[in-house]
Coordinates of C-alpha atoms in Angstrom, one line a residue:
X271 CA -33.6 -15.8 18.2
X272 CA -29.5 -15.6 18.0
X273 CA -28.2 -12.5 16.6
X274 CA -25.9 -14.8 14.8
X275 CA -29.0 -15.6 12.6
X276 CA -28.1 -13.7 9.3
X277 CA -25.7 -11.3 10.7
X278 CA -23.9 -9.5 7.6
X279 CA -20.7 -10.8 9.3
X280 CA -21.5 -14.1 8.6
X281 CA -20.0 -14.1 5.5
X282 CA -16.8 -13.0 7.0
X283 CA -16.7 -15.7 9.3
X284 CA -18.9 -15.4 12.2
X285 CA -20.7 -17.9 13.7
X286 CA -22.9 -19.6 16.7
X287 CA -19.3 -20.3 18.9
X288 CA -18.0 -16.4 18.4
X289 CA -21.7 -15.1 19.1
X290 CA -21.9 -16.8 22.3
X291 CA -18.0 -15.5 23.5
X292 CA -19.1 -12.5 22.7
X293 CA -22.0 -12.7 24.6
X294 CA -21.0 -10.6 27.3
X295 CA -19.3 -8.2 25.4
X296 CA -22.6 -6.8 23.6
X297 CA -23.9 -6.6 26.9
X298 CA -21.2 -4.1 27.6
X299 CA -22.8 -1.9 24.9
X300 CA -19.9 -3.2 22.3
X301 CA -20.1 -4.4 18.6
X302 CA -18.4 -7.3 17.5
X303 CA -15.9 -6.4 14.4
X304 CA -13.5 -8.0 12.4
X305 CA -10.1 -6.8 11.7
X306 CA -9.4 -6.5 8.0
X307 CA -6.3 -4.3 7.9
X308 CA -4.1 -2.3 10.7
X309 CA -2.0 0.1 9.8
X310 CA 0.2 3.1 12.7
X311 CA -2.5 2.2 15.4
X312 CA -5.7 2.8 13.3
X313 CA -7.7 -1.0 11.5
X314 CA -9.5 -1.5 9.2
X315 CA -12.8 -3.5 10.3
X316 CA -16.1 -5.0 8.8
X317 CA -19.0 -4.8 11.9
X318 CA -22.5 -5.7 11.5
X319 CA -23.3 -2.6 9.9
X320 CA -20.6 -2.2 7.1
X321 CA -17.0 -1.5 6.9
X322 CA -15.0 1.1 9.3
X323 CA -11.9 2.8 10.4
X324 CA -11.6 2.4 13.9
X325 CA -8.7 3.0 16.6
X326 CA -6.5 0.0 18.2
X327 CA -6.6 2.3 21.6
X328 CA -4.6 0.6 24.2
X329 CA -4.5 -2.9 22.3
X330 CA -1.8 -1.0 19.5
X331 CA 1.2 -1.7 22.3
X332 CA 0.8 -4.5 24.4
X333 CA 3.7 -6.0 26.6
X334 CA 4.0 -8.8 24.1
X335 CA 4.0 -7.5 20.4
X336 CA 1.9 -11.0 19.4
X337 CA -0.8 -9.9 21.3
X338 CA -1.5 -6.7 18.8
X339 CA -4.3 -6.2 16.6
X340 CA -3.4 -8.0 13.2
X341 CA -5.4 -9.1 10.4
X342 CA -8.4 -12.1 11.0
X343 CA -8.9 -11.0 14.7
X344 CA -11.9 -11.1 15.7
X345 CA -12.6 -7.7 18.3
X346 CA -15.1 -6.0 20.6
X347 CA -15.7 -2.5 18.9
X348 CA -16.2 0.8 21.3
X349 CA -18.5 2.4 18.3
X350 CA -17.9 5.9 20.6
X351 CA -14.3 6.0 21.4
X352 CA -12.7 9.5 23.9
X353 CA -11.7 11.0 20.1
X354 CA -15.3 9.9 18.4
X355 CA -13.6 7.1 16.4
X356 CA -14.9 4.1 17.2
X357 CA -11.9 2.1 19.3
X358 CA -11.0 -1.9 19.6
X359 CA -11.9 -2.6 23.5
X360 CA -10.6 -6.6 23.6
X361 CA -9.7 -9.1 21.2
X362 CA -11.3 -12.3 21.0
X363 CA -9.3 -15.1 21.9
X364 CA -7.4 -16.9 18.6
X365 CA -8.1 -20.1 17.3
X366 CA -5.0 -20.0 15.1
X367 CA -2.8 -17.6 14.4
X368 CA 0.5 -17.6 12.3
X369 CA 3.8 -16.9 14.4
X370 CA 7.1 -16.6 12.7
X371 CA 10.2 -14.5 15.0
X372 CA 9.9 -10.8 14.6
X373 CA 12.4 -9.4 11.8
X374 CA 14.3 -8.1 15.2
X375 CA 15.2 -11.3 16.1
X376 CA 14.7 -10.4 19.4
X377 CA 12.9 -13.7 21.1
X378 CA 9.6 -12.2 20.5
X379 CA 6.8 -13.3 17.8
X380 CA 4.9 -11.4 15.1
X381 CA 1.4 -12.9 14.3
X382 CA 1.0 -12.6 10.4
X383 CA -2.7 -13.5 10.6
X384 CA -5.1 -15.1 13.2
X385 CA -8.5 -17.2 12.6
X386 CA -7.1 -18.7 9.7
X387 CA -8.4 -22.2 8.7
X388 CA -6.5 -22.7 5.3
X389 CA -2.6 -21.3 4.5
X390 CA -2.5 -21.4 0.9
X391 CA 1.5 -21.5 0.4
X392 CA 2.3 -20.3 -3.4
X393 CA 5.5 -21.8 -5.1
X394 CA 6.3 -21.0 -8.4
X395 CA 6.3 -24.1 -10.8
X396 CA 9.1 -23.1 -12.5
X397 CA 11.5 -22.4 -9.9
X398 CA 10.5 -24.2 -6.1
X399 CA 12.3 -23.6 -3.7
X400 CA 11.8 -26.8 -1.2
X401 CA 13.9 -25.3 1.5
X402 CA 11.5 -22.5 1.9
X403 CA 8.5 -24.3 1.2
X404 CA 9.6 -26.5 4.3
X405 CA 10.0 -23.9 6.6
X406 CA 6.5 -22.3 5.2
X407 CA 4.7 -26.2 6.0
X408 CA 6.4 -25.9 9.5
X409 CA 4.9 -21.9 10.2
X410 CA 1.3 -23.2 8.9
X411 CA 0.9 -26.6 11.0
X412 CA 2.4 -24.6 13.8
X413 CA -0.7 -22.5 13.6
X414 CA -3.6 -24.8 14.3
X415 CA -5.0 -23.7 10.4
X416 CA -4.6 -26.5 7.5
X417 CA -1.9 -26.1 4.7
X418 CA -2.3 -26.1 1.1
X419 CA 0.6 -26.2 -1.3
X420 CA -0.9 -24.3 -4.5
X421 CA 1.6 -24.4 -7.4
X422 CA 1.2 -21.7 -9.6
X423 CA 2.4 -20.1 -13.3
X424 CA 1.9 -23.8 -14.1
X425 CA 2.0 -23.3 -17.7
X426 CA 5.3 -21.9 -17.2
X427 CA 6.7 -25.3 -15.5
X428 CA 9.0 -27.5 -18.4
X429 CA 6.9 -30.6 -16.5
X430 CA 4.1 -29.7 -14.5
X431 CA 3.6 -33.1 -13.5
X432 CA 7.4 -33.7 -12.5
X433 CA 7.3 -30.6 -10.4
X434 CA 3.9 -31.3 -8.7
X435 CA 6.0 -34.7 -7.4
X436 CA 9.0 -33.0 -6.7
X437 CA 7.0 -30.8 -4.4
X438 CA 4.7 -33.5 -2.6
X439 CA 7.7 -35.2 -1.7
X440 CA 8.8 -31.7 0.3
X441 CA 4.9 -31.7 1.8
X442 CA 3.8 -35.2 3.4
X443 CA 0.3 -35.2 4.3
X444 CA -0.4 -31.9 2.2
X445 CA -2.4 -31.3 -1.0
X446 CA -0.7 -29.7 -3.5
X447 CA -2.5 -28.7 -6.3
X448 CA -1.3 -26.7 -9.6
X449 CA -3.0 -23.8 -11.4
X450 CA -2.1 -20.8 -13.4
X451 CA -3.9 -18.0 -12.6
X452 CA -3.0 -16.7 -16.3
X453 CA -4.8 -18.8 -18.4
X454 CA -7.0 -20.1 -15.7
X455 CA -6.6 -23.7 -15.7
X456 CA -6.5 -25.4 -12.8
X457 CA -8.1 -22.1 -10.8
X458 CA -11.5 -24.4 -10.0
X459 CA -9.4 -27.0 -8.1
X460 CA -7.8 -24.5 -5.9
X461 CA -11.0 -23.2 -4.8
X462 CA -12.4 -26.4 -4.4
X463 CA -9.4 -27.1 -1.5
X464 CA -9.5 -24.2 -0.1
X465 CA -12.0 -22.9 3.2
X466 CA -13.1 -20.9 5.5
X467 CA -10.4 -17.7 6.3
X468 CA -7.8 -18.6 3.4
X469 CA -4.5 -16.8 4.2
X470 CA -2.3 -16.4 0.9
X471 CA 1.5 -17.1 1.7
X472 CA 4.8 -17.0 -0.2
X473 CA 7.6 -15.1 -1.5
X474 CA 7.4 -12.1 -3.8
X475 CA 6.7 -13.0 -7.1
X476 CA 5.0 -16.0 -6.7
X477 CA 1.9 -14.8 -7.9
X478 CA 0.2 -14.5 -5.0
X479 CA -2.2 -11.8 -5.6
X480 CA -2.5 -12.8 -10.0
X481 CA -4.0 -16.0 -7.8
X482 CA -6.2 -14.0 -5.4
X483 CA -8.2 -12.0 -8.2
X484 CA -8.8 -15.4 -9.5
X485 CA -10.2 -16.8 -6.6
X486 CA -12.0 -13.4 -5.8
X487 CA -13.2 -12.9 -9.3
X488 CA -11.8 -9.5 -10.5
X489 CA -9.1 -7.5 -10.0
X490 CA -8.9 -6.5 -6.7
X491 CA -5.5 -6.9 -5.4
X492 CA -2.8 -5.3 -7.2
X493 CA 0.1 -7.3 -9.1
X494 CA 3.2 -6.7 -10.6
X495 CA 5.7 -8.3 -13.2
X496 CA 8.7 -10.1 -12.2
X497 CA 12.0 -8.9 -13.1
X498 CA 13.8 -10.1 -15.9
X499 CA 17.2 -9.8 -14.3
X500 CA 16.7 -12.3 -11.5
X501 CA 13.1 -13.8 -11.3
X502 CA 12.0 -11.7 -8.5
X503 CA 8.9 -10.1 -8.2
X504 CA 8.6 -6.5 -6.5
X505 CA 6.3 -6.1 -3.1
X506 CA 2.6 -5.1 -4.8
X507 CA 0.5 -6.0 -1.5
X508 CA 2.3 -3.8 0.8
X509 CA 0.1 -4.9 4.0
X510 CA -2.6 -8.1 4.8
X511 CA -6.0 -7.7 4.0
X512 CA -9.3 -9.4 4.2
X513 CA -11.6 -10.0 1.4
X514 CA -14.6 -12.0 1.1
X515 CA -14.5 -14.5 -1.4
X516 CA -17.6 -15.1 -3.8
X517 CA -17.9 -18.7 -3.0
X518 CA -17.9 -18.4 0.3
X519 CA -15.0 -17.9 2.5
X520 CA -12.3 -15.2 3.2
X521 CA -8.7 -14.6 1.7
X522 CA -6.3 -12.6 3.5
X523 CA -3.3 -11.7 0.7
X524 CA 0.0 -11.2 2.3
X525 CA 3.4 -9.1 1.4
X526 CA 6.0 -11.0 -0.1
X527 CA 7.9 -12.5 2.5
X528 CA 12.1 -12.6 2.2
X529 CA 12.6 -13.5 5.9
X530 CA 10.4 -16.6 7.3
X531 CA 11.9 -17.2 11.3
X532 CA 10.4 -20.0 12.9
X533 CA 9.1 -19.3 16.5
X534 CA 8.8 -22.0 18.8
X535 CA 7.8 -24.3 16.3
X536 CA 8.4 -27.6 17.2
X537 CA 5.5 -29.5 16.5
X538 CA 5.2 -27.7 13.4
X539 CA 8.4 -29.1 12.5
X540 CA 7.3 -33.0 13.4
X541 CA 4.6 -32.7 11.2
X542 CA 6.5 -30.9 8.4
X543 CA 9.1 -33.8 8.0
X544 CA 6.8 -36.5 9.3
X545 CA 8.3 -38.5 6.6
X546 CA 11.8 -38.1 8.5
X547 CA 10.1 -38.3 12.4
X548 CA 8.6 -41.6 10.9
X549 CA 11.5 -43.0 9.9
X550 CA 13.7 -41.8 13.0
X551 CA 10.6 -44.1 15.1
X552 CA 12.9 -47.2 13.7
X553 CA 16.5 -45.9 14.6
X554 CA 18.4 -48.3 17.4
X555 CA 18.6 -45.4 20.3
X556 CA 15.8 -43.4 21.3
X557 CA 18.0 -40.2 20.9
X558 CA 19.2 -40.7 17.6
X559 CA 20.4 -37.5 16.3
X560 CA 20.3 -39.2 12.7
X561 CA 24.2 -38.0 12.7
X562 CA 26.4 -41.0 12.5
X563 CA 24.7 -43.6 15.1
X564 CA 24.9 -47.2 14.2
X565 CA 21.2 -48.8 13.5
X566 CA 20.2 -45.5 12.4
X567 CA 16.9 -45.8 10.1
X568 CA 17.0 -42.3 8.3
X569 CA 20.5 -42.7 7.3
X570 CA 19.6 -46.2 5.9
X571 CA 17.1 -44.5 4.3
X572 CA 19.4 -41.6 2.8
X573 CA 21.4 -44.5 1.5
X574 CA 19.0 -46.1 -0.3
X575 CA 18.0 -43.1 -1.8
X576 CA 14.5 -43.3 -0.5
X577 CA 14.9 -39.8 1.7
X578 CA 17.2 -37.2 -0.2
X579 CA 19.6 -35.7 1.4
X580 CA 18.8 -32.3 1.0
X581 CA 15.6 -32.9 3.0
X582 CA 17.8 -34.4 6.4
X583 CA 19.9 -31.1 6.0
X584 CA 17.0 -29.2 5.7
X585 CA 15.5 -30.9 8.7
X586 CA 18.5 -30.9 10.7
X587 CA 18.9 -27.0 9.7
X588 CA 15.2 -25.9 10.8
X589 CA 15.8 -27.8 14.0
X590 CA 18.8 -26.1 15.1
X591 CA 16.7 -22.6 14.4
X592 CA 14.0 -23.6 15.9
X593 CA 16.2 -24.7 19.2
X594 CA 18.5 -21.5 18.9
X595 CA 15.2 -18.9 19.1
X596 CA 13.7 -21.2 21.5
X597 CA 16.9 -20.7 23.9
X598 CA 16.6 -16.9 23.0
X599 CA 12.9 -16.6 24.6
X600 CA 13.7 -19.1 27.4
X601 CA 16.7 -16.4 28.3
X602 CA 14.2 -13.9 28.2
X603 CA 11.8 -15.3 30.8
X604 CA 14.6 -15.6 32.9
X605 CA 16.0 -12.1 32.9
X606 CA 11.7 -11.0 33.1
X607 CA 11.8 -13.0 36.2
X608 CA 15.0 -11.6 37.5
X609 CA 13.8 -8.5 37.2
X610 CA 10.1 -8.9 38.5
X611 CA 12.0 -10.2 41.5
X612 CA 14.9 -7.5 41.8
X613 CA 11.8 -5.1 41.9
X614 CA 10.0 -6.8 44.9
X615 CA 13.1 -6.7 46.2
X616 CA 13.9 -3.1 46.1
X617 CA 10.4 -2.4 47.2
X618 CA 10.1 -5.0 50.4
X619 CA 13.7 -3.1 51.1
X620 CA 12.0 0.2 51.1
X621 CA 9.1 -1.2 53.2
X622 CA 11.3 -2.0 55.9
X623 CA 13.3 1.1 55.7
X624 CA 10.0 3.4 55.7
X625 CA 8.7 1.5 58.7
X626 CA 11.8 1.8 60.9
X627 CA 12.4 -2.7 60.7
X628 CA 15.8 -3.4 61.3
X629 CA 16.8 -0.9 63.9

């Protein structure tokens, strides 16, 4: 019989596919583990046998800072690491994982959370901001996982209706649903949208984690009020965890985020604005930059009023991002592969000179 059969981690997400990767793993003698939390080289994880502190050993530093332990990995646990902690020995390969460009700008991604089926993205009802619920859509269908536009502190909205189709027009393709977390209404139909590894997503304030002890049926995560003086809420999760949810499921609640880079995110973007790629599919040349081009079809369209203007800038902003951090990590590569050949280089020169070629 599978060890998969009614393994406590089950309910955290593991299943027939991950038992059979991990395969030879546990015949190395390792556990498989979850990661529910990292924090200065030491995770949180959930293994068959309960939850744990264990060591990110070698995997805390990696050449490319994406390929870190984060939050939703799925790892082979060392249960007797060189200090007696147990230690991560190898990550499971991703499904999904949420890139956005590290705060650095430095051509490099950070992974907010990996495995994730579901991006919840919270917007407050009574102040969306489109612009940043766009570039949230692009991040979430960039990741493989399935997003979900949850509008919360609905009772607060003038029109809760009106601002549920204000939104759906910034999210084609995307259910957006509206709840407040306060009075619970609406609460039901979250869940009911929501599954598998759920990661919670949206700025400070939003209500992210008031949603989360909804969903996980107490008060878990800790909240905080907004401020009067500008409508901003103050940073109460201060790192990603992993929770199991009581209907089945798992909800990872995020920090605030103030600073959203995309990261090579071009097809997230196409499917973000597929409204606007649709439209562009009728424009008279193939490489329409929807500027000023005769027999273009989304300027008709901005025209007629039936695309607003504010989403083509938005488009048109997120593209030129997008493009500029693409160029960064292309330039990158370059000066990697002028280097990795500068050092053959200098060492076939050696070679010759320690074997006497060239006299």
């Amino acid at each position: 019989m599978s060890s998969f059969n009614g393994s406590p981690l089950s309910c955290y997400g593991w299943d027939e596919t991950l038992e059979q990767v991990f395969l030879p793993h546990r015949a190395a003698g390792l556990v498989p583990a979850r990661v529910a939390a990292v924090d200065r080289g030491l995770c949180d994880v959930v293994t068959e046998s309960g939850p744990g502190r264990a060591s990110a050993g070698p995997l805390a530093a990696p050449a490319d800072p994406a390929a870190a332990p984060c939050t939703g990995d799925w790892a082979a646990l060392r249960p007797d690491g060189p200090d007696g902690r147990p230690v991560l020995a190898a990550l499971l390969p991703r499904r999904t994982a949420i890139v956005r460009s590290s705060a650095a700008r430095d051509s490099r991604g950070q992974v907010l959370a990996a495995n994730v089926d579901t991006v919840a993205i919270a917007v407050p009802a009574p102040d969306p901001d489109l612009g940043r619920l766009e570039r949230l859509l692009a991040l979430a269908w960039e990741s493989g996982a399935r997003p979900v536009v949850v509008l919360t502190k609905a009772d607060r909205a003038a029109s809760p209706a009106d601002t549920e189709a204000e939104v759906a027009s910034a999210a084609p393709g995307v259910d957006v649903v509206a709840c407040s977390a306060a009075t619970g209404a609406g609460v039901d139909v979250v869940a009911a949208v929501l599954s598998g590894t759920v990661v919670l997503v949206g700025p400070s304030g939003a209500g992210k984690s008031t949603l989360g002890n909804a969903l996980l049926g107490g008060e878990v995560l800790a909240t905080g009020a907004v401020r009067e003086s500008d409508g901003k809420g103050r940073h109460t999760t201060v790192r990603r965890e992993l929770l199991p949810l009581p209907g089945g499921g798992v909800l990872i609640d995020t920090p605030g985020l103030r600073g959203v880079g995309l990261f090579d995110a071009a097809d997230g973007l196409r499917r973000a604005f597929a409204d606007v790629e649709d439209l562009a599919e009728g424009c008279r040349f193939g490489d329409c930059a929807h500027m000023s081009e005769p027999g273009c079809a989304v300027l008709a369209a901005v025209a007629d009023g039936s695309l607003p203007q504010r989403r083509l800038d938005s488009y048109r902003k997120l593209l030129r991002e997008n493009a500029w951090i693409a160029s960064r990590s292309d330039a990158r590569l370059r000066a990697e592969e002028r280097d990795k050949w500068k050092a053959v280089s200098r060492w076939q020169r050696r070679m010759y000179k320690e074997r006497g070629y060239g006299k």
